[in-house]
PDB file of C-alpha atoms in Angstrom:
ATOM      1  CA  MET A  20     107.601 145.188  74.799  1.00 59.00           C
ATOM      2  CA  ASN A  21     106.593 141.533  75.148  1.00 67.00           C
ATOM      3  CA  PRO A  22     108.736 139.730  77.291  1.00 68.00           C
ATOM      4  CA  LEU A  23     108.826 136.763  75.098  1.00 63.00           C
ATOM      5  CA  GLN A  24     109.969 138.824  72.414  1.00 69.00           C
ATOM      6  CA  LEU A  25     112.583 140.080  74.619  1.00 69.00           C
ATOM      7  CA  ARG A  26     113.675 136.735  75.425  1.00 70.00           C
ATOM      8  CA  GLU A  27     113.805 136.002  71.639  1.00 77.00           C
ATOM      9  CA  ASP A  28     116.144 139.029  71.060  1.00 82.00           C
ATOM     10  CA  GLU A  29     118.301 138.213  73.938  1.00 83.00           C
ATOM     11  CA  ILE A  30     118.610 134.543  72.046  1.00 82.00           C
ATOM     12  CA  GLY A  31     119.415 135.889  68.704  1.00 83.00           C
ATOM     13  CA  ARG A  32     121.921 137.944  70.061  1.00 87.00           C
ATOM     14  CA  LYS A  33     123.879 135.386  71.794  1.00 85.00           C
ATOM     15  CA  LEU A  34     123.752 133.202  68.752  1.00 84.00           C
ATOM     16  CA  ALA A  35     124.841 135.667  66.745  1.00 87.00           C
ATOM     17  CA  GLU A  36     128.118 136.622  69.257  1.00 89.00           C
ATOM     18  CA  ALA A  37     128.604 133.275  69.355  1.00 85.00           C
ATOM     19  CA  GLU A  38     128.772 132.648  65.553  1.00 86.00           C
ATOM     20  CA  MET A  39     131.024 135.551  65.141  1.00 89.00           C
ATOM     21  CA  SER A  40     133.484 134.244  67.696  1.00 91.00           C
ATOM     22  CA  GLY A  41     133.590 131.163  66.170  1.00 87.00           C
ATOM     23  CA  GLU A  42     132.594 129.241  69.195  1.00 85.00           C
ATOM     24  CA  LEU A  43     129.189 127.993  67.345  1.00 80.00           C
ATOM     25  CA  ARG A  44     131.365 126.459  64.561  1.00 83.00           C
ATOM     26  CA  ALA A  45     133.397 124.733  66.925  1.00 84.00           C
ATOM     27  CA  ALA A  46     130.301 123.023  68.412  1.00 79.00           C
ATOM     28  CA  GLU A  47     130.001 119.096  67.845  1.00 79.00           C
ATOM     29  CA  GLY A  48     127.816 118.419  65.258  1.00 79.00           C
ATOM     30  CA  TYR A  49     127.826 122.107  63.556  1.00 80.00           C
ATOM     31  CA  GLY A  50     126.384 121.899  60.211  1.00 82.00           C
ATOM     32  CA  LYS A  51     125.607 118.295  60.459  1.00 82.00           C
ATOM     33  CA  PRO A  52     122.046 116.585  60.768  1.00 81.00           C
ATOM     34  CA  MET A  53     121.213 115.947  64.353  1.00 71.00           C
ATOM     35  CA  LYS A  54     121.724 112.311  66.069  1.00 74.00           C
ATOM     36  CA  GLU A  55     118.672 110.672  67.087  1.00 72.00           C
ATOM     37  CA  ASP A  56     119.087 109.490  70.647  1.00 74.00           C
ATOM     38  CA  ALA A  57     117.239 107.058  72.472  1.00 76.00           C
ATOM     39  CA  GLY A  58     113.615 107.485  72.714  1.00 77.00           C
ATOM     40  CA  TRP A  59     113.705 110.178  69.963  1.00 78.00           C
ATOM     41  CA  GLU A  60     110.733 108.638  68.030  1.00 81.00           C
ATOM     42  CA  GLN A  61     108.814 107.767  71.106  1.00 79.00           C
ATOM     43  CA  THR A  62     108.778 111.583  72.516  1.00 78.00           C
ATOM     44  CA  PRO A  63     106.056 113.475  70.636  1.00 77.00           C
ATOM     45  CA  ASP A  64     107.368 115.579  68.258  1.00 80.00           C
ATOM     46  CA  GLU A  65     106.363 119.123  70.062  1.00 78.00           C
ATOM     47  CA  PHE A  66     108.804 117.600  72.887  1.00 79.00           C
ATOM     48  CA  ARG A  67     111.852 116.668  70.833  1.00 80.00           C
ATOM     49  CA  MET A  68     113.820 119.715  70.543  1.00 82.00           C
ATOM     50  CA  GLY A  69     112.939 121.013  73.927  1.00 82.00           C
ATOM     51  CA  PHE A  70     113.924 117.526  75.273  1.00 82.00           C
ATOM     52  CA  LYS A  71     117.125 117.538  73.356  1.00 81.00           C
ATOM     53  CA  ILE A  72     118.423 120.927  74.355  1.00 85.00           C
ATOM     54  CA  LEU A  73     117.665 119.949  78.050  1.00 85.00           C
ATOM     55  CA  LYS A  74     119.661 116.762  77.643  1.00 83.00           C
ATOM     56  CA  ASN A  75     122.726 118.273  75.970  1.00 81.00           C
ATOM     57  CA  ALA A  76     122.553 120.701  78.935  1.00 87.00           C
ATOM     58  CA  GLY A  77     122.667 117.792  81.370  1.00 87.00           C
ATOM     59  CA  VAL A  78     119.107 118.884  82.553  1.00 87.00           C
ATOM     60  CA  VAL A  79     116.486 116.109  83.461  1.00 84.00           C
ATOM     61  CA  PRO A  80     113.120 117.211  82.052  1.00 82.00           C
ATOM     62  CA  PRO A  81     110.346 117.920  84.877  1.00 84.00           C
ATOM     63  CA  GLU A  82     108.254 115.067  84.081  1.00 84.00           C
ATOM     64  CA  VAL A  83     111.049 112.453  84.522  1.00 85.00           C
ATOM     65  CA  GLU A  84     112.320 114.484  87.423  1.00 90.00           C
ATOM     66  CA  LEU A  85     109.013 113.886  89.117  1.00 93.00           C
ATOM     67  CA  PHE A  86     109.287 109.924  87.953  1.00 92.00           C
ATOM     68  CA  HIS A  87     112.678 109.535  89.978  1.00 93.00           C
ATOM     69  CA  GLU A  88     111.494 111.467  92.987  1.00 96.00           C
ATOM     70  CA  ARG A  89     108.384 108.997  93.119  1.00 96.00           C
ATOM     71  CA  ALA A  90     110.619 106.055  93.128  1.00 96.00           C
ATOM     72  CA  LYS A  91     112.600 107.508  95.883  1.00 97.00           C
ATOM     73  CA  LEU A  92     109.782 108.061  97.697  1.00 97.00           C
ATOM     74  CA  ARG A  93     108.444 104.363  97.436  1.00 97.00           C
ATOM     75  CA  ALA A  94     111.859 103.241  98.276  1.00 97.00           C
ATOM     76  CA  GLU A  95     111.946 105.260 101.379  1.00 97.00           C
ATOM     77  CA  LEU A  96     108.332 104.147 102.291  1.00 96.00           C
ATOM     78  CA  GLU A  97     109.741 100.559 102.526  1.00 96.00           C
ATOM     79  CA  THR A  98     112.503 101.668 104.886  1.00 96.00           C
ATOM     80  CA  CYS A  99     109.817 103.565 107.416  1.00 95.00           C
ATOM     81  CA  VAL A 100     110.049 101.929 110.592  1.00 95.00           C
ATOM     82  CA  THR A 101     107.306 103.652 112.650  1.00 96.00           C
ATOM     83  CA  GLU A 102     103.816 104.311 111.404  1.00 97.00           C
ATOM     84  CA  GLU A 103     104.240 108.226 111.976  1.00 97.00           C
ATOM     85  CA  ASP A 104     107.325 107.965 109.447  1.00 96.00           C
ATOM     86  CA  ARG A 105     105.228 105.571 106.885  1.00 97.00           C
ATOM     87  CA  THR A 106     101.864 108.216 107.045  1.00 97.00           C
ATOM     88  CA  ALA A 107     104.307 111.221 106.256  1.00 97.00           C
ATOM     89  CA  VAL A 108     105.876 109.655 103.136  1.00 97.00           C
ATOM     90  CA  ARG A 109     102.340 108.554 102.348  1.00 98.00           C
ATOM     91  CA  LEU A 110     101.239 111.930 102.457  1.00 98.00           C
ATOM     92  CA  ARG A 111     104.271 113.227 100.269  1.00 97.00           C
ATOM     93  CA  LEU A 112     103.916 110.388  97.790  1.00 97.00           C
ATOM     94  CA  SER A 113     100.163 111.254  97.381  1.00 97.00           C
ATOM     95  CA  GLU A 114     100.801 114.614  96.777  1.00 97.00           C
ATOM     96  CA  LEU A 115     103.545 113.982  94.391  1.00 97.00           C
ATOM     97  CA  GLU A 116     101.125 111.658  92.486  1.00 96.00           C
ATOM     98  CA  GLN A 117      98.422 114.046  92.210  1.00 97.00           C
ATOM     99  CA  LYS A 118     101.213 116.402  91.132  1.00 95.00           C
ATOM    100  CA  ILE A 119     102.510 114.104  87.931  1.00 92.00           C
ATOM    101  CA  SER A 120      98.561 113.456  87.297  1.00 93.00           C
ATOM    102  CA  LEU A 121      97.764 117.135  86.974  1.00 92.00           C
ATOM    103  CA  ARG A 122     101.032 117.503  84.814  1.00 90.00           C
ATOM    104  CA  LEU A 123     100.321 114.511  82.667  1.00 86.00           C
ATOM    105  CA  GLU A 124      96.587 115.872  82.247  1.00 88.00           C
ATOM    106  CA  ALA A 125      97.712 119.101  81.217  1.00 86.00           C
ATOM    107  CA  LEU A 126      99.772 117.747  78.318  1.00 80.00           C
ATOM    108  CA  ARG A 127      96.974 115.541  77.037  1.00 80.00           C
ATOM    109  CA  SER A 128      94.579 118.245  77.090  1.00 83.00           C
ATOM    110  CA  ARG A 129      96.898 120.178  74.678  1.00 76.00           C
ATOM    111  CA  GLY A 130      96.938 116.894  72.436  1.00 67.00           C
ATOM    112  CA  SER A 131     100.584 116.565  73.565  1.00 60.00           C
ATOM    113  CA  LEU A 132     100.534 112.979  75.010  1.00 58.00           C
TER     114      LEU A 132
END
């Protein structure tokens, strides 16, 4: 059987269990239109639901996490004392920049950005 189908079946079972137990009806916003969060309109349509689920779960989207990591490395670079430390941080920053570029390019090539 297709692994994706297995996952969808599992999700369906969990939703059915939550509905039967009343847990689903007790959820905030059950049966109401979704509230639009800040940035909803700026988010590409194909990412909206996924990002909403991640946000509700308290999880940062992977791309945003990469940008946070980049900011930390840039701040770390400013505090480096030795040239050896600066070189090591620059290398990590360069690798991260490449990872970000590849990820964004993949999104663009799929027409997602």
